[in-house]
Short mmCIF file of C-alpha atoms in Angstrom, two decimals:
data_model
loop_
_atom_site.label_atom_id
_atom_site.label_comp_id
_atom_site.label_asym_id
_atom_site.label_seq_id
_atom_site.Cartn_x
_atom_site.Cartn_y
_atom_site.Cartn_z
CA MET A 1 -27.73 70.55 11.60
CA SER A 2 -30.24 70.90 14.49
CA GLU A 3 -27.81 69.36 16.76
CA ASP A 4 -25.08 71.68 15.71
CA ILE A 5 -27.58 74.52 16.13
CA VAL A 6 -28.39 73.42 19.62
CA GLU A 7 -24.68 72.82 20.65
CA LYS A 8 -23.68 76.30 19.49
CA TYR A 9 -26.75 78.55 20.29
CA VAL A 10 -28.46 76.66 23.35
CA ALA A 11 -26.65 76.92 26.79
CA THR A 12 -26.14 73.75 28.85
CA SER A 13 -24.68 74.20 32.46
CA ASP A 14 -21.44 72.95 31.24
CA SER A 15 -21.01 74.94 28.14
CA HIS A 16 -22.29 78.16 30.00
CA SER A 17 -19.78 77.65 33.04
CA ALA A 18 -17.05 77.16 30.30
CA PHE A 19 -18.11 80.49 28.59
CA ARG A 20 -18.20 82.38 31.92
CA SER A 21 -14.72 81.07 33.12
CA CYS A 22 -12.92 82.72 30.29
CA ARG A 23 -11.10 86.00 30.47
CA GLU A 24 -13.14 89.29 30.22
CA GLN A 25 -11.84 90.05 26.92
CA GLU A 26 -12.73 86.74 25.61
CA ARG A 27 -16.13 86.73 26.79
CA ASP A 28 -19.41 87.80 24.90
CA LYS A 29 -21.87 88.64 27.63
CA ARG A 30 -24.75 89.32 25.51
CA PHE A 31 -24.20 86.04 23.65
CA GLU A 32 -24.31 84.24 26.93
CA ASN A 33 -27.39 85.85 27.98
CA GLN A 34 -29.07 84.89 24.70
CA ALA A 35 -27.95 81.16 24.74
CA LEU A 36 -29.47 80.95 28.19
CA ARG A 37 -32.89 82.72 26.90
CA ASN A 38 -32.65 80.29 24.08
CA ARG A 39 -32.62 77.42 26.39
CA ASP A 40 -35.27 78.47 28.76
CA GLU A 41 -37.70 79.36 25.91
CA LEU A 42 -36.97 76.08 24.29
CA LEU A 43 -37.92 74.34 27.60
CA TYR A 44 -41.17 76.32 27.69
CA ILE A 45 -41.96 75.28 24.08
CA ASP A 46 -41.25 71.69 24.57
CA LEU A 47 -43.54 71.44 27.59
CA SER A 48 -46.26 73.56 26.03
CA GLN A 49 -46.05 71.39 22.83
CA ALA A 50 -45.98 68.07 24.81
CA MET A 51 -49.08 69.31 26.73
CA ASN A 52 -51.10 70.23 23.53
CA ALA A 53 -50.17 67.02 21.88
CA GLY A 54 -51.10 64.89 24.90
CA ASP A 55 -47.82 63.21 25.40
CA VAL A 56 -47.77 62.60 29.05
CA GLY A 57 -44.46 60.76 28.98
CA ARG A 58 -42.90 63.91 27.49
CA VAL A 59 -44.37 66.16 30.04
CA GLU A 60 -43.25 64.06 32.83
CA ALA A 61 -39.77 63.93 31.50
CA SER A 62 -39.76 67.71 31.10
CA PHE A 63 -40.36 68.39 35.06
CA LEU A 64 -37.01 67.99 36.20
CA PRO A 65 -35.49 71.33 35.03
CA TRP A 66 -38.42 73.37 35.98
CA ILE A 67 -37.96 71.98 39.42
CA TYR A 68 -34.58 73.50 39.65
CA VAL A 69 -35.73 76.68 38.13
CA PHE A 70 -38.54 76.79 40.66
CA PHE A 71 -36.14 76.39 43.62
CA SER A 72 -33.73 78.83 42.19
CA THR A 73 -36.39 81.69 41.86
CA GLY A 74 -37.91 81.23 45.12
CA LYS A 75 -40.93 79.27 44.21
CA HIS A 76 -40.07 76.51 46.60
CA LYS A 77 -43.45 74.96 47.24
CA TYR A 78 -43.98 74.51 43.50
CA GLY A 79 -40.67 72.78 43.13
CA ALA A 80 -41.20 70.66 46.33
CA GLN A 81 -44.52 69.52 45.25
CA ILE A 82 -43.54 68.51 41.65
CA ASN A 83 -40.67 66.71 43.07
CA LYS A 84 -42.92 64.88 45.44
CA PHE A 85 -45.42 64.21 42.96
CA LEU A 86 -42.78 62.64 40.56
CA THR A 87 -41.18 60.49 43.43
CA HIS A 88 -44.33 59.06 44.42
CA LEU A 89 -45.53 58.26 40.91
CA ASN A 90 -42.40 56.48 39.84
CA TYR A 91 -41.50 54.81 43.08
CA VAL A 92 -44.19 54.88 45.76
CA TYR A 93 -47.67 54.33 44.00
CA PRO A 94 -48.74 50.96 42.71
CA PRO A 95 -48.04 50.65 38.88
CA ASN A 96 -52.01 50.49 38.18
CA LEU A 97 -52.34 53.68 40.01
CA SER A 98 -49.55 55.61 38.29
CA ARG A 99 -51.01 54.31 34.99
CA ILE A 100 -54.27 55.99 35.92
CA ILE A 101 -52.77 59.21 37.03
CA ARG A 102 -50.86 59.47 33.92
CA LEU A 103 -53.98 58.85 31.77
CA ASN A 104 -55.84 61.64 33.69
CA MET A 105 -53.03 64.20 33.84
CA LEU A 106 -54.48 65.65 30.58
CA CYS A 107 -57.79 66.13 28.82
CA ASN A 108 -59.02 66.80 25.30
CA PRO A 109 -62.38 68.75 25.74
CA THR A 110 -63.12 69.30 22.07
CA GLY A 111 -61.35 66.20 20.74
CA LYS A 112 -59.34 68.09 18.27
CA SER A 113 -55.61 67.33 17.48
CA GLY A 114 -53.18 69.52 19.47
CA ALA A 115 -55.96 70.49 21.74
CA PHE A 116 -55.17 68.71 25.07
CA ARG A 117 -55.20 70.72 28.36
CA ALA A 118 -54.29 70.33 31.82
CA ILE A 119 -57.06 68.76 34.05
CA ASP A 120 -56.87 71.78 36.57
CA TRP A 121 -57.71 74.01 33.44
CA LEU A 122 -60.76 72.08 32.84
CA VAL A 123 -61.84 72.13 36.50
CA GLU A 124 -61.40 75.85 36.75
CA ARG A 125 -63.42 76.37 33.70
CA ASN A 126 -66.01 74.19 34.84
CA ASN A 127 -66.17 76.14 38.21
CA LEU A 128 -66.44 79.28 36.51
CA TYR A 129 -69.45 78.39 34.59
CA THR A 130 -70.97 76.38 37.54
CA LYS A 131 -70.51 79.23 39.91
CA ALA A 132 -71.44 82.29 37.79
CA PRO A 133 -73.28 80.99 34.79
CA HIS A 134 -75.53 84.09 34.75
CA ILE A 135 -72.68 86.65 35.17
CA VAL A 136 -70.81 85.03 32.33
CA LEU A 137 -73.69 85.01 30.11
CA LEU A 138 -74.65 88.70 30.96
CA CYS A 139 -71.20 89.73 30.16
CA HIS A 140 -71.25 87.99 26.66
CA VAL A 141 -74.45 89.67 25.80
CA THR A 142 -73.51 92.98 27.04
CA ILE A 143 -70.40 92.84 25.02
CA GLU A 144 -72.13 91.60 22.11
CA ASN A 145 -74.88 94.30 22.00
CA GLY A 146 -72.39 97.08 22.88
CA PHE A 147 -70.04 96.31 20.33
CA HIS A 148 -72.39 94.51 17.58
CA LEU A 149 -70.02 91.57 17.73
CA PHE A 150 -72.64 88.67 17.55
CA HIS A 151 -71.31 85.25 17.80
CA ARG A 152 -67.63 86.59 17.82
CA THR A 153 -66.97 86.59 21.49
CA LEU A 154 -66.10 82.80 22.18
CA ARG A 155 -64.69 81.57 18.75
CA HIS A 156 -61.48 83.50 17.85
CA THR A 157 -59.46 83.25 14.57
CA HIS A 158 -55.63 82.68 15.02
CA PRO A 159 -53.91 85.95 15.42
CA GLY A 160 -52.20 87.30 12.40
CA MET A 161 -48.21 87.29 13.77
CA THR A 162 -46.54 88.18 10.44
CA ARG A 163 -45.78 91.83 11.10
CA THR A 164 -45.00 90.83 14.80
CA ILE A 165 -42.39 88.13 13.54
CA LEU A 166 -41.06 90.33 10.98
CA LYS A 167 -40.36 93.20 13.51
CA LEU A 168 -38.74 90.81 15.88
CA SER A 169 -36.69 89.56 13.24
CA SER A 170 -35.24 92.80 12.41
CA ARG A 171 -34.53 93.42 16.07
CA ILE A 172 -32.70 90.27 16.51
CA GLU A 173 -30.62 91.08 13.24
CA GLU A 174 -30.10 94.45 14.56
CA ASN A 175 -28.66 93.57 18.09
CA ALA A 176 -26.91 90.36 16.64
CA SER A 177 -27.31 88.44 20.08
CA ASN A 178 -26.82 85.37 18.44
CA ARG A 179 -23.36 86.15 16.96
CA PHE A 180 -20.42 85.89 19.38
CA LYS A 181 -18.29 88.85 19.39
CA ALA A 182 -15.39 88.65 21.81
CA GLY A 183 -15.33 91.48 24.39
CA ARG A 184 -18.89 92.29 24.16
CA SER A 185 -20.55 93.48 27.43
CA ALA A 186 -24.23 93.43 28.60
CA ARG A 187 -26.09 95.49 31.14
CA TYR A 188 -27.09 92.46 33.16
CA LEU A 189 -25.97 88.73 33.48
CA VAL A 190 -28.61 86.33 33.24
CA GLU A 191 -28.31 83.58 35.96
CA ASP A 192 -28.32 79.93 35.08
CA HIS A 193 -31.29 78.94 37.20
CA ILE A 194 -31.03 75.42 36.40
CA ALA A 195 -27.38 75.36 37.79
CA ALA A 196 -28.44 77.41 40.65
CA GLY A 197 -31.41 75.42 41.66
CA LEU A 198 -29.38 72.18 41.43
CA LYS A 199 -26.61 73.85 43.62
CA LEU A 200 -29.27 74.56 46.33
CA VAL A 201 -30.61 70.96 46.22
CA GLN A 202 -26.83 69.61 46.59
CA GLN A 203 -26.25 72.00 49.31
CA LYS A 204 -29.42 70.93 51.07
CA LYS A 205 -30.46 74.54 51.36
CA ILE A 206 -34.17 73.95 50.64
CA ASN A 207 -36.59 71.22 51.72
CA GLN A 208 -37.41 69.24 48.55
CA THR A 209 -40.23 67.42 50.00
CA GLU A 210 -42.04 70.35 51.72
CA GLU A 211 -45.37 68.89 53.46
CA GLU A 212 -48.65 70.45 52.40
CA GLU A 213 -50.35 72.32 55.45
CA THR A 214 -52.90 70.50 57.29
CA CYS A 215 -56.32 71.79 57.81
CA THR A 216 -59.03 70.67 60.19
CA LEU A 217 -62.40 69.50 58.80
CA GLU A 218 -65.74 70.30 61.03
CA ALA A 219 -69.01 68.49 60.40
CA ASP A 220 -70.48 71.32 58.73
CA ASP A 221 -67.87 71.17 56.07
CA PHE A 222 -69.65 67.86 54.62
CA ILE A 223 -72.98 69.55 54.33
CA ALA A 224 -73.92 71.29 51.06
CA ASP A 225 -74.75 74.97 51.05
#
């Protein structure tokens, strides 16, 4: 059933091209847009869940479509650097070094299930508390005293999404964007950014291995403030 649902309601480049090559009266542009949205949202959910679970292999496997999306949306440096990273990880670095990198791509500060985070998230958080501990503490104390929210500014309960989901469900049912209706138009046609990014790569209109900018280090740079 899940495979049938994906085949029918989640766009692939081939199926989407087939939809848009039909005659106008046979197309449902709103359904086409929704199928693309379903695909892109599922890509995001897949990456998010893989990171939360600490599944590094799955995270790495999900990078390729995002590279094409970044290229297509003008984020060339993001796409180029991820492409360069994957190439080096799989074909340049020694196996032991690649294994070390994969083991250190994610971390779990709390040790709880489903609580893995990207390393840069932890680094930025540590930088925040290292560089401005007194400011952060002062902010917390001010909020607690001002709003009488003692011991409630750091640990939050999960948000109640029942009403939000019910409202969203009613809007989806009202618009019927997941039901195919031949001849239905749309104000805007969503672009297939994966196909567009792949086309840019094939036509060599972008630099896939963009080098990082070089910087000059001075002697004072190695002296702590």
